[in-house]
mmCIF file of C-alpha atoms in Angstrom:
data_model
loop_
_atom_site.group_PDB
_atom_site.id
_atom_site.type_symbol
_atom_site.label_atom_id
_atom_site.label_comp_id
_atom_site.label_asym_id
_atom_site.label_seq_id
_atom_site.Cartn_x
_atom_site.Cartn_y
_atom_site.Cartn_z
ATOM 1 C CA MET A 8 -0.348 0.056 -0.121
ATOM 2 C CA THR A 9 1.030 3.615 -0.694
ATOM 3 C CA TYR A 10 1.252 6.095 2.884
ATOM 4 C CA GLN A 11 -1.937 7.269 1.303
ATOM 5 C CA GLU A 12 -3.955 3.964 0.976
ATOM 6 C CA THR A 13 -2.158 3.206 4.610
ATOM 7 C CA ILE A 14 -3.829 5.695 6.280
ATOM 8 C CA GLU A 15 -7.515 4.919 4.289
ATOM 9 C CA TRP A 16 -6.871 1.934 5.648
ATOM 10 C CA MET A 17 -6.553 3.106 9.183
ATOM 11 C CA PHE A 18 -9.190 5.331 8.942
ATOM 12 C CA LYS A 19 -11.945 2.779 7.209
ATOM 13 C CA GLN A 20 -10.992 -0.372 8.600
ATOM 14 C CA LEU A 21 -10.982 -0.056 12.486
ATOM 15 C CA PRO A 22 -13.103 1.959 14.719
ATOM 16 C CA MET A 23 -12.705 5.197 15.606
ATOM 17 C CA TYR A 24 -14.130 7.561 18.384
ATOM 18 C CA GLN A 25 -12.851 10.927 16.097
ATOM 19 C CA ASN A 26 -15.505 9.207 12.948
ATOM 20 C CA ILE A 27 -17.806 7.078 14.637
ATOM 21 C CA GLY A 28 -17.950 8.154 18.343
ATOM 22 C CA LYS A 29 -19.220 5.878 21.490
ATOM 23 C CA THR A 30 -19.061 2.491 19.479
ATOM 24 C CA ALA A 31 -15.480 3.133 19.051
ATOM 25 C CA TYR A 32 -14.849 3.048 22.601
ATOM 26 C CA LYS A 33 -13.240 0.296 24.547
ATOM 27 C CA GLY A 34 -13.028 0.583 28.087
ATOM 28 C CA ASP A 35 -10.370 -2.203 28.632
ATOM 29 C CA LEU A 36 -6.667 -2.242 28.529
ATOM 30 C CA THR A 37 -6.107 -6.356 27.722
ATOM 31 C CA ASN A 38 -5.447 -4.536 23.807
ATOM 32 C CA SER A 39 -3.099 -2.620 24.464
ATOM 33 C CA LEU A 40 -0.943 -4.925 26.642
ATOM 34 C CA LEU A 41 -1.497 -7.544 23.741
ATOM 35 C CA LEU A 42 0.019 -5.486 21.099
ATOM 36 C CA ASP A 43 2.897 -3.940 23.594
ATOM 37 C CA ASN A 44 3.938 -7.663 24.155
ATOM 38 C CA TYR A 45 3.547 -8.333 20.599
ATOM 39 C CA LEU A 46 6.089 -5.518 19.551
ATOM 40 C CA GLY A 47 8.293 -6.319 22.352
ATOM 41 C CA ASN A 48 7.162 -3.956 25.028
ATOM 42 C CA PRO A 49 8.598 -0.935 23.720
ATOM 43 C CA SER A 50 6.692 0.909 26.562
ATOM 44 C CA LYS A 51 9.056 -0.542 28.881
ATOM 45 C CA ASN A 52 12.098 0.952 26.802
ATOM 46 C CA LEU A 53 10.550 4.513 27.550
ATOM 47 C CA LYS A 54 11.103 7.118 29.894
ATOM 48 C CA CYS A 55 7.606 8.522 30.056
ATOM 49 C CA ILE A 56 5.708 11.634 31.642
ATOM 50 C CA HIS A 57 1.689 10.695 31.227
ATOM 51 C CA VAL A 58 -0.864 13.773 30.945
ATOM 52 C CA ALA A 59 -4.593 13.611 31.194
ATOM 53 C CA GLY A 60 -7.149 15.997 31.934
ATOM 54 C CA THR A 61 -10.461 17.082 30.281
ATOM 55 C CA ASN A 62 -8.707 20.803 28.908
ATOM 56 C CA GLY A 63 -5.081 21.565 28.288
ATOM 57 C CA LYS A 64 -3.443 18.327 27.806
ATOM 58 C CA GLY A 65 -2.481 19.235 24.442
ATOM 59 C CA SER A 66 -0.822 22.514 25.460
ATOM 60 C CA THR A 67 0.860 21.742 28.903
ATOM 61 C CA SER A 68 2.421 18.795 26.835
ATOM 62 C CA HIS A 69 3.741 21.204 24.008
ATOM 63 C CA LEU A 70 5.062 23.325 26.560
ATOM 64 C CA LEU A 71 6.818 20.590 28.375
ATOM 65 C CA ALA A 72 7.863 19.202 25.147
ATOM 66 C CA SER A 73 9.429 22.256 24.565
ATOM 67 C CA ILE A 74 11.506 23.133 27.292
ATOM 68 C CA LEU A 75 13.340 19.515 27.334
ATOM 69 C CA GLN A 76 14.225 20.236 23.902
ATOM 70 C CA GLU A 77 15.568 23.662 24.976
ATOM 71 C CA ASN A 78 17.711 21.637 27.427
ATOM 72 C CA GLY A 79 19.199 19.206 24.883
ATOM 73 C CA TYR A 80 16.832 16.214 25.150
ATOM 74 C CA LYS A 81 15.445 13.701 22.365
ATOM 75 C CA VAL A 82 11.650 14.187 23.392
ATOM 76 C CA GLY A 83 9.149 11.832 21.435
ATOM 77 C CA LEU A 84 5.697 13.640 22.145
ATOM 78 C CA TYR A 85 2.443 11.591 21.616
ATOM 79 C CA THR A 86 -1.300 14.003 21.183
ATOM 80 C CA SER A 87 -5.139 13.393 19.798
ATOM 81 C CA PRO A 88 -6.583 14.428 17.575
ATOM 82 C CA HIS A 89 -4.762 15.774 14.745
ATOM 83 C CA LEU A 90 -5.636 18.840 13.117
ATOM 84 C CA LYS A 91 -4.521 18.410 9.701
ATOM 85 C CA ASP A 92 -2.140 15.506 9.204
ATOM 86 C CA TYR A 93 -2.305 12.365 11.076
ATOM 87 C CA ARG A 94 1.678 12.092 11.689
ATOM 88 C CA GLU A 95 1.140 15.328 14.196
ATOM 89 C CA ARG A 96 0.220 12.783 16.582
ATOM 90 C CA ILE A 97 3.705 11.261 16.726
ATOM 91 C CA LYS A 98 6.737 13.856 16.951
ATOM 92 C CA ILE A 99 10.532 13.461 17.695
ATOM 93 C CA ASN A 100 11.947 17.122 18.913
ATOM 94 C CA GLY A 101 8.649 18.377 16.737
ATOM 95 C CA LYS A 102 9.295 16.584 13.712
ATOM 96 C CA LEU A 103 6.812 14.402 12.570
ATOM 97 C CA ILE A 104 6.989 10.427 12.407
ATOM 98 C CA SER A 105 8.006 9.758 9.022
ATOM 99 C CA LYS A 106 5.426 8.031 5.889
ATOM 100 C CA LYS A 107 7.464 5.682 5.527
ATOM 101 C CA TYR A 108 7.651 4.264 9.284
ATOM 102 C CA ILE A 109 3.766 4.140 8.844
ATOM 103 C CA GLN A 110 3.338 2.177 5.608
ATOM 104 C CA THR A 111 5.933 -0.256 7.097
ATOM 105 C CA PHE A 112 4.906 -0.500 10.445
ATOM 106 C CA ILE A 113 0.792 -1.224 9.371
ATOM 107 C CA LYS A 114 2.369 -3.527 6.375
ATOM 108 C CA GLU A 115 4.746 -6.057 8.818
ATOM 109 C CA HIS A 116 1.404 -5.844 11.631
ATOM 110 C CA LYS A 117 -1.553 -5.596 9.510
ATOM 111 C CA ASP A 118 -2.489 -9.282 9.530
ATOM 112 C CA PHE A 119 -2.233 -8.968 14.007
ATOM 113 C CA PHE A 120 -4.363 -6.054 14.140
ATOM 114 C CA GLU A 121 -7.364 -7.522 11.978
ATOM 115 C CA ALA A 122 -7.247 -10.773 14.123
ATOM 116 C CA ASN A 123 -7.216 -9.323 17.018
ATOM 117 C CA SER A 124 -9.974 -6.421 16.100
ATOM 118 C CA LEU A 125 -7.484 -3.340 17.384
ATOM 119 C CA SER A 126 -8.850 -0.069 17.474
ATOM 120 C CA PHE A 127 -7.296 2.847 15.891
ATOM 121 C CA PHE A 128 -6.324 4.674 18.780
ATOM 122 C CA GLU A 129 -4.581 0.908 20.460
ATOM 123 C CA MET A 130 -2.903 0.296 17.023
ATOM 124 C CA THR A 131 -1.511 4.099 17.149
ATOM 125 C CA VAL A 132 -0.978 3.816 20.888
ATOM 126 C CA GLY A 133 1.464 0.919 19.800
ATOM 127 C CA LEU A 134 2.886 2.995 17.116
ATOM 128 C CA ALA A 135 4.432 5.632 18.906
ATOM 129 C CA PHE A 136 5.468 3.276 21.454
ATOM 130 C CA ASP A 137 6.949 1.153 18.870
ATOM 131 C CA TYR A 138 8.488 4.310 17.236
ATOM 132 C CA PHE A 139 9.714 6.015 20.688
ATOM 133 C CA SER A 140 11.398 2.766 21.399
ATOM 134 C CA LYS A 141 13.296 2.044 18.076
ATOM 135 C CA GLU A 142 14.216 6.126 17.893
ATOM 136 C CA ILE A 143 15.633 5.701 21.911
ATOM 137 C CA VAL A 144 14.350 8.986 23.120
ATOM 138 C CA ASP A 145 15.339 10.672 26.009
ATOM 139 C CA ILE A 146 12.052 11.313 27.384
ATOM 140 C CA ALA A 147 8.376 10.257 25.751
ATOM 141 C CA ILE A 148 5.548 12.818 26.972
ATOM 142 C CA ILE A 149 1.846 10.579 26.578
ATOM 143 C CA GLU A 150 -0.966 12.590 26.125
ATOM 144 C CA VAL A 151 -3.932 10.422 27.354
ATOM 145 C CA GLY A 152 -6.947 10.129 24.658
ATOM 146 C CA MET A 153 -10.117 10.310 26.433
ATOM 147 C CA GLY A 154 -10.142 9.096 30.877
ATOM 148 C CA GLY A 155 -6.810 7.684 31.748
ATOM 149 C CA ARG A 156 -7.889 4.405 33.910
ATOM 150 C CA LEU A 157 -9.141 2.726 30.962
ATOM 151 C CA ASP A 158 -7.168 4.495 28.484
ATOM 152 C CA SER A 159 -4.724 3.025 25.935
ATOM 153 C CA THR A 160 -1.861 4.668 27.341
ATOM 154 C CA ASN A 161 -2.201 3.436 30.670
ATOM 155 C CA ILE A 162 -0.121 0.838 30.443
ATOM 156 C CA ILE A 163 3.144 2.749 30.894
ATOM 157 C CA ASN A 164 5.029 3.301 34.279
ATOM 158 C CA PRO A 165 5.838 7.003 33.962
ATOM 159 C CA ILE A 166 8.423 9.519 36.008
ATOM 160 C CA LEU A 167 5.722 12.036 36.224
ATOM 161 C CA SER A 168 1.676 12.224 35.945
ATOM 162 C CA ILE A 169 0.213 15.540 35.315
ATOM 163 C CA ILE A 170 -3.410 15.827 35.770
ATOM 164 C CA THR A 171 -4.300 19.486 33.997
ATOM 165 C CA ASN A 172 -8.197 20.072 35.336
ATOM 166 C CA ILE A 173 -12.089 17.901 35.039
ATOM 167 C CA GLY A 174 -14.671 18.880 33.423
ATOM 168 C CA LEU A 175 -17.899 17.320 31.825
ATOM 169 C CA ASP A 176 -16.601 16.371 28.352
ATOM 170 C CA HIS A 177 -16.969 12.825 27.200
ATOM 171 C CA THR A 178 -19.987 11.656 29.922
ATOM 172 C CA ALA A 179 -21.563 9.002 27.911
ATOM 173 C CA PHE A 180 -18.434 7.290 28.650
ATOM 174 C CA LEU A 181 -16.253 8.625 31.810
ATOM 175 C CA GLY A 182 -19.382 9.725 33.874
ATOM 176 C CA THR A 183 -22.069 12.704 34.536
ATOM 177 C CA THR A 184 -19.637 14.526 37.537
ATOM 178 C CA HIS A 185 -17.032 16.065 38.559
ATOM 179 C CA VAL A 186 -15.941 13.122 40.862
ATOM 180 C CA GLU A 187 -16.931 10.328 38.697
ATOM 181 C CA ILE A 188 -14.534 11.982 35.546
ATOM 182 C CA ALA A 189 -12.079 12.662 38.381
ATOM 183 C CA ILE A 190 -11.963 9.130 39.653
ATOM 184 C CA GLU A 191 -11.255 8.030 35.597
ATOM 185 C CA LYS A 192 -8.546 10.653 35.311
ATOM 186 C CA ALA A 193 -6.965 9.649 38.296
ATOM 187 C CA GLY A 194 -6.188 6.248 36.978
ATOM 188 C CA ILE A 195 -3.328 7.443 35.421
ATOM 189 C CA ILE A 196 -2.219 8.132 39.031
ATOM 190 C CA LYS A 197 1.009 5.252 39.780
ATOM 191 C CA LYS A 198 2.399 3.493 42.686
ATOM 192 C CA ASN A 199 5.354 6.067 43.919
ATOM 193 C CA ILE A 200 5.250 8.051 41.209
ATOM 194 C CA PRO A 201 4.760 12.579 41.761
ATOM 195 C CA VAL A 202 1.705 13.668 40.105
ATOM 196 C CA VAL A 203 1.048 17.246 39.845
ATOM 197 C CA ILE A 204 -2.259 18.333 39.238
ATOM 198 C CA GLY A 205 -3.160 21.357 37.376
ATOM 199 C CA GLU A 206 -6.548 22.972 38.890
ATOM 200 C CA TYR A 207 -9.300 21.162 41.163
ATOM 201 C CA ASN A 208 -12.398 22.073 43.484
ATOM 202 C CA ASN A 209 -12.764 20.661 46.605
ATOM 203 C CA GLU A 210 -14.516 17.440 45.163
ATOM 204 C CA THR A 211 -11.787 16.561 43.285
ATOM 205 C CA LYS A 212 -9.530 17.220 45.324
ATOM 206 C CA GLN A 213 -10.457 14.693 47.454
ATOM 207 C CA VAL A 214 -10.346 12.165 44.408
ATOM 208 C CA PHE A 215 -6.848 12.822 44.129
ATOM 209 C CA CYS A 216 -5.642 13.216 47.383
ATOM 210 C CA ALA A 217 -7.300 9.523 48.271
ATOM 211 C CA LYS A 218 -6.095 7.955 45.175
ATOM 212 C CA ALA A 219 -2.249 9.373 45.747
ATOM 213 C CA LYS A 220 -2.369 7.934 49.474
ATOM 214 C CA THR A 221 -3.161 4.447 47.736
ATOM 215 C CA GLU A 222 -0.439 4.758 45.363
ATOM 216 C CA ASN A 223 1.767 6.473 47.882
ATOM 217 C CA ALA A 224 2.413 9.072 45.215
ATOM 218 C CA ASN A 225 3.358 12.440 46.047
ATOM 219 C CA VAL A 226 0.854 14.887 45.186
ATOM 220 C CA TYR A 227 1.780 18.885 43.664
ATOM 221 C CA TYR A 228 0.117 21.270 42.911
ATOM 222 C CA ALA A 229 -0.169 23.957 39.902
ATOM 223 C CA SER A 230 -1.615 26.776 42.279
ATOM 224 C CA GLU A 231 1.178 27.181 43.733
ATOM 225 C CA ILE A 232 3.357 28.716 41.189
ATOM 226 C CA LYS A 233 3.101 32.114 41.109
ATOM 227 C CA ASP A 234 1.403 33.819 38.062
ATOM 228 C CA VAL A 235 4.410 33.217 34.876
ATOM 229 C CA THR A 236 5.304 36.096 33.157
ATOM 230 C CA LEU A 237 7.379 34.176 31.148
ATOM 231 C CA SER A 238 6.789 35.611 26.997
ATOM 232 C CA CYS A 239 5.198 32.927 25.033
ATOM 233 C CA PRO A 240 3.018 33.095 22.032
ATOM 234 C CA LEU A 241 0.138 30.821 23.641
ATOM 235 C CA ILE A 242 -2.353 34.057 24.351
ATOM 236 C CA GLY A 243 -5.164 32.361 25.517
ATOM 237 C CA ASP A 244 -6.401 33.335 28.849
ATOM 238 C CA TYR A 245 -7.090 29.336 30.118
ATOM 239 C CA GLN A 246 -3.146 28.906 28.657
ATOM 240 C CA LYS A 247 -2.205 30.539 32.720
ATOM 241 C CA HIS A 248 -3.456 27.512 34.192
ATOM 242 C CA ASN A 249 -1.423 25.195 31.770
ATOM 243 C CA LYS A 250 1.451 27.348 32.239
ATOM 244 C CA LYS A 251 1.748 26.683 35.998
ATOM 245 C CA THR A 252 0.713 23.208 35.462
ATOM 246 C CA VAL A 253 4.130 23.272 33.097
ATOM 247 C CA LEU A 254 6.461 25.487 35.336
ATOM 248 C CA GLN A 255 5.213 22.624 38.814
ATOM 249 C CA SER A 256 5.971 20.133 36.486
ATOM 250 C CA VAL A 257 9.330 21.186 35.421
ATOM 251 C CA ASN A 258 9.824 21.522 39.556
ATOM 252 C CA VAL A 259 8.876 17.883 40.310
ATOM 253 C CA LEU A 260 11.014 16.360 37.780
ATOM 254 C CA LYS A 261 14.286 18.584 38.673
ATOM 255 C CA LYS A 262 13.464 17.745 42.880
ATOM 256 C CA GLU A 263 12.390 13.914 42.271
ATOM 257 C CA LYS A 264 13.702 12.751 38.876
ATOM 258 C CA HIS A 265 17.058 14.659 39.604
ATOM 259 C CA LEU A 266 16.210 16.181 35.493
ATOM 260 C CA LEU A 267 18.701 18.509 34.835
ATOM 261 C CA ILE A 268 16.836 21.571 33.514
ATOM 262 C CA SER A 269 18.072 25.070 33.141
ATOM 263 C CA ASP A 270 16.215 28.503 33.866
ATOM 264 C CA ASN A 271 17.149 29.535 30.115
ATOM 265 C CA ALA A 272 15.230 25.939 28.852
ATOM 266 C CA ILE A 273 12.408 27.330 30.618
ATOM 267 C CA LYS A 274 12.575 30.296 29.047
ATOM 268 C CA ASN A 275 13.113 29.562 25.672
ATOM 269 C CA GLY A 276 10.773 26.582 25.792
ATOM 270 C CA PHE A 277 8.087 29.136 26.820
ATOM 271 C CA LYS A 278 9.190 31.472 23.611
ATOM 272 C CA ASN A 279 9.463 28.951 21.343
ATOM 273 C CA VAL A 280 6.937 26.791 21.588
ATOM 274 C CA ILE A 281 5.211 26.934 18.506
ATOM 275 C CA LYS A 282 8.410 26.919 16.746
ATOM 276 C CA ASN A 283 9.980 23.295 18.673
ATOM 277 C CA THR A 284 6.406 21.635 18.496
ATOM 278 C CA GLY A 285 4.220 22.657 15.623
ATOM 279 C CA LEU A 286 1.564 23.310 18.277
ATOM 280 C CA PHE A 287 -1.572 25.297 16.713
ATOM 281 C CA GLY A 288 -5.048 26.168 16.767
ATOM 282 C CA ARG A 289 -5.203 27.680 20.812
ATOM 283 C CA TRP A 290 -6.512 31.261 20.389
ATOM 284 C CA GLN A 291 -4.263 31.372 16.965
ATOM 285 C CA ILE A 292 -4.780 34.640 14.720
ATOM 286 C CA VAL A 293 -4.729 33.712 11.525
ATOM 287 C CA ASN A 294 -5.765 36.575 9.583
ATOM 288 C CA LYS A 295 -5.548 40.375 10.708
ATOM 289 C CA ASN A 296 -8.170 42.588 8.688
ATOM 290 C CA PRO A 297 -10.772 41.346 9.381
ATOM 291 C CA LYS A 298 -8.804 39.840 12.089
ATOM 292 C CA VAL A 299 -9.912 36.224 12.372
ATOM 293 C CA ILE A 300 -9.443 34.024 15.546
ATOM 294 C CA CYS A 301 -9.908 29.913 15.468
ATOM 295 C CA ASP A 302 -9.893 28.253 19.089
ATOM 296 C CA THR A 303 -10.157 24.109 19.716
ATOM 297 C CA ALA A 304 -12.196 24.930 22.801
ATOM 298 C CA HIS A 305 -15.399 22.356 22.772
ATOM 299 C CA ASN A 306 -16.642 21.837 25.946
ATOM 300 C CA ARG A 307 -18.181 24.152 28.693
ATOM 301 C CA GLU A 308 -15.287 24.692 30.813
ATOM 302 C CA GLY A 309 -12.939 25.549 27.620
ATOM 303 C CA LEU A 310 -15.487 27.736 25.878
ATOM 304 C CA GLU A 311 -16.679 29.678 28.791
ATOM 305 C CA ILE A 312 -12.948 30.626 29.149
ATOM 306 C CA VAL A 313 -12.429 31.913 25.769
ATOM 307 C CA LEU A 314 -15.778 33.490 25.305
ATOM 308 C CA ASN A 315 -15.233 35.907 27.933
ATOM 309 C CA GLN A 316 -11.533 36.400 26.287
ATOM 310 C CA LEU A 317 -13.356 37.221 23.257
ATOM 311 C CA LYS A 318 -15.783 39.856 24.874
ATOM 312 C CA ARG A 319 -12.780 42.039 25.912
ATOM 313 C CA GLU A 320 -12.034 42.069 21.839
ATOM 314 C CA LYS A 321 -12.627 45.661 19.722
ATOM 315 C CA PHE A 322 -14.542 45.194 16.770
ATOM 316 C CA TYR A 323 -17.737 46.175 14.847
ATOM 317 C CA GLN A 324 -19.770 43.194 14.033
ATOM 318 C CA LEU A 325 -18.775 39.802 15.425
ATOM 319 C CA HIS A 326 -18.982 36.612 13.064
ATOM 320 C CA ILE A 327 -19.183 33.464 14.618
ATOM 321 C CA VAL A 328 -18.192 29.852 11.798
ATOM 322 C CA LEU A 329 -19.723 27.724 14.558
ATOM 323 C CA GLY A 330 -20.085 23.405 14.156
ATOM 324 C CA VAL A 331 -19.395 20.407 16.365
ATOM 325 C CA VAL A 332 -20.149 17.019 16.621
ATOM 326 C CA ASN A 333 -23.188 15.000 17.016
ATOM 327 C CA ASP A 334 -22.970 14.001 20.703
ATOM 328 C CA LYS A 335 -22.197 17.436 22.033
ATOM 329 C CA ASP A 336 -24.282 18.711 25.030
ATOM 330 C CA LEU A 337 -25.891 21.370 23.363
ATOM 331 C CA ASP A 338 -27.826 22.794 26.301
ATOM 332 C CA THR A 339 -24.363 23.300 27.989
ATOM 333 C CA ILE A 340 -22.724 25.558 25.476
ATOM 334 C CA LEU A 341 -25.185 27.362 23.210
ATOM 335 C CA PRO A 342 -25.862 29.784 25.746
ATOM 336 C CA LEU A 343 -22.398 30.686 26.721
ATOM 337 C CA PHE A 344 -22.260 32.075 23.097
ATOM 338 C CA PRO A 345 -22.948 36.198 22.489
ATOM 339 C CA LYS A 346 -26.571 36.942 20.780
ATOM 340 C CA ASN A 347 -25.157 39.636 18.864
ATOM 341 C CA ALA A 348 -23.104 37.633 16.188
ATOM 342 C CA ILE A 349 -23.644 36.616 12.919
ATOM 343 C CA TYR A 350 -23.484 32.934 12.481
ATOM 344 C CA TYR A 351 -22.601 30.793 10.310
ATOM 345 C CA PHE A 352 -23.466 27.303 11.199
ATOM 346 C CA CYS A 353 -21.287 24.487 9.948
ATOM 347 C CA LYS A 354 -21.253 20.353 9.759
ATOM 348 C CA PRO A 355 -17.084 19.454 10.240
ATOM 349 C CA ASN A 356 -16.110 16.688 7.273
ATOM 350 C CA ILE A 357 -16.674 13.627 9.174
ATOM 351 C CA PRO A 358 -19.324 11.519 9.953
ATOM 352 C CA ARG A 359 -19.548 12.387 13.433
ATOM 353 C CA GLY A 360 -20.700 16.149 12.602
ATOM 354 C CA LEU A 361 -23.785 17.553 13.344
ATOM 355 C CA ASP A 362 -25.604 18.629 10.683
ATOM 356 C CA GLU A 363 -25.582 22.123 10.234
ATOM 357 C CA ASN A 364 -29.046 22.932 9.581
ATOM 358 C CA LYS A 365 -29.617 20.919 12.975
ATOM 359 C CA LEU A 366 -27.711 23.231 14.672
ATOM 360 C CA LYS A 367 -28.913 26.415 13.193
ATOM 361 C CA GLU A 368 -32.803 25.394 14.882
ATOM 362 C CA GLU A 369 -30.853 24.348 18.271
ATOM 363 C CA ALA A 370 -28.761 27.606 18.015
ATOM 364 C CA LYS A 371 -32.374 29.375 17.485
ATOM 365 C CA GLN A 372 -33.415 28.610 20.844
ATOM 366 C CA TYR A 373 -30.895 30.769 21.975
ATOM 367 C CA ASN A 374 -31.439 33.471 19.932
ATOM 368 C CA LEU A 375 -28.464 32.823 17.685
ATOM 369 C CA ILE A 376 -29.092 33.554 14.385
ATOM 370 C CA GLY A 377 -27.277 33.067 11.305
ATOM 371 C CA GLU A 378 -27.359 30.505 8.461
ATOM 372 C CA SER A 379 -26.259 27.170 7.678
ATOM 373 C CA TYR A 380 -23.445 26.239 4.943
ATOM 374 C CA SER A 381 -22.930 22.579 4.015
ATOM 375 C CA SER A 382 -19.089 22.955 4.502
ATOM 376 C CA VAL A 383 -16.793 24.244 6.664
ATOM 377 C CA LYS A 384 -14.847 26.138 4.485
ATOM 378 C CA GLU A 385 -17.950 27.642 2.645
ATOM 379 C CA ALA A 386 -19.339 29.304 5.967
ATOM 380 C CA TYR A 387 -15.302 30.632 6.450
ATOM 381 C CA ARG A 388 -15.518 31.598 2.814
ATOM 382 C CA ILE A 389 -19.356 33.623 2.938
ATOM 383 C CA SER A 390 -17.927 35.168 6.533
ATOM 384 C CA PHE A 391 -14.287 36.234 5.253
ATOM 385 C CA VAL A 392 -16.873 38.015 2.510
ATOM 386 C CA ALA A 393 -19.032 39.741 4.993
ATOM 387 C CA GLY A 394 -16.332 40.689 7.063
ATOM 388 C CA LYS A 395 -15.136 44.313 7.394
ATOM 389 C CA LYS A 396 -12.020 44.945 8.254
ATOM 390 C CA GLU A 397 -13.191 46.334 11.589
ATOM 391 C CA ASP A 398 -14.807 42.927 12.504
ATOM 392 C CA LEU A 399 -13.611 39.956 14.291
ATOM 393 C CA ILE A 400 -14.564 36.362 12.773
ATOM 394 C CA TYR A 401 -14.149 33.869 15.433
ATOM 395 C CA ILE A 402 -14.308 30.034 14.215
ATOM 396 C CA GLY A 403 -14.511 27.269 16.826
ATOM 397 C CA GLY A 404 -17.049 24.499 18.404
ATOM 398 C CA SER A 405 -14.651 21.649 17.319
ATOM 399 C CA THR A 406 -11.188 20.828 16.977
ATOM 400 C CA PHE A 407 -12.468 19.477 13.523
ATOM 401 C CA VAL A 408 -13.720 22.967 12.592
ATOM 402 C CA VAL A 409 -10.738 24.431 13.340
ATOM 403 C CA ALA A 410 -8.554 21.325 11.067
ATOM 404 C CA GLU A 411 -10.830 22.555 7.988
ATOM 405 C CA ILE A 412 -9.749 26.115 8.696
ATOM 406 C CA LEU A 413 -5.997 26.042 9.283
#
């Protein structure tokens, strides 16, 4: 198979949450352990940092990777989902995994994948571990896909666990309360391994403390860090929590794991995070006149912060290109959106995307008025034509909407 054929096979032949939703979810680690054993247990060769949480996992992982790279470490970075290219999920020092490596990996192991009905996510995690092990990375930063306790990445024994925050997302799988979701995220806390907690409330803190006590794991809180004043291109309001989480993580790595990380590496890691790692889609300004901002925030907790930041922007007219996936609880997010904007409702180009006309009708109940468009690109094109240079266009609602614009 060519690379394109390989990617198409991966997307079509295996169940994938990104495309088909709930039926792709496997709450079990059996297949992940089976695959890791089949590949020669590459996960056991890695010195990992495990990152879970509802929001901020990607920014936290990329910032931490950038700092470690600036200090001279060879850093593997596994994140999901990707925005434009599948290979964004697996990088070493910001460089995407090669097409050839993916082709060869799938070709060599395709029969095993099919015989054991491995999911898209299980297969991709196996690919990442195999690649990082063979490339002999110094540190691998592994972002949880969903949850933690039963996530395919949770076969690793990391040197540090990080939980960024808890929000009501993926409730069909993880639970409908903060406590239930916190229990799932706390599943990455391992015996004698320190854990950094980004944000918490009284209920979730109790969950983390109880789990950490059971595992004899030291707990550190990002709230102990003062406001971060380091120069950084990640300017979304929500990044202040992620930055504190990263700095606390660096402190713990130095204190408990005796990792050498200089102040200069921290400074340059923050400053060069986009250049070093290729992080995009976080309060990203893609045009100036009219100003166009896109952001991947897609749940209540994330959108609340982003839309509050949007209120502080200066503009004559606000245009919002909005699309979501079909399992999104619209009653929790639509009330957050401003009523004085012109809306361009659209469907992200995945089977799981919510029909644009249905979104338009649901939004009308909250006095969010606009027209529907058959594609994200068409919605953006029309908004751009309509927007004057003093206007503002915001693009969001889903990672997949932002991906199509970028």
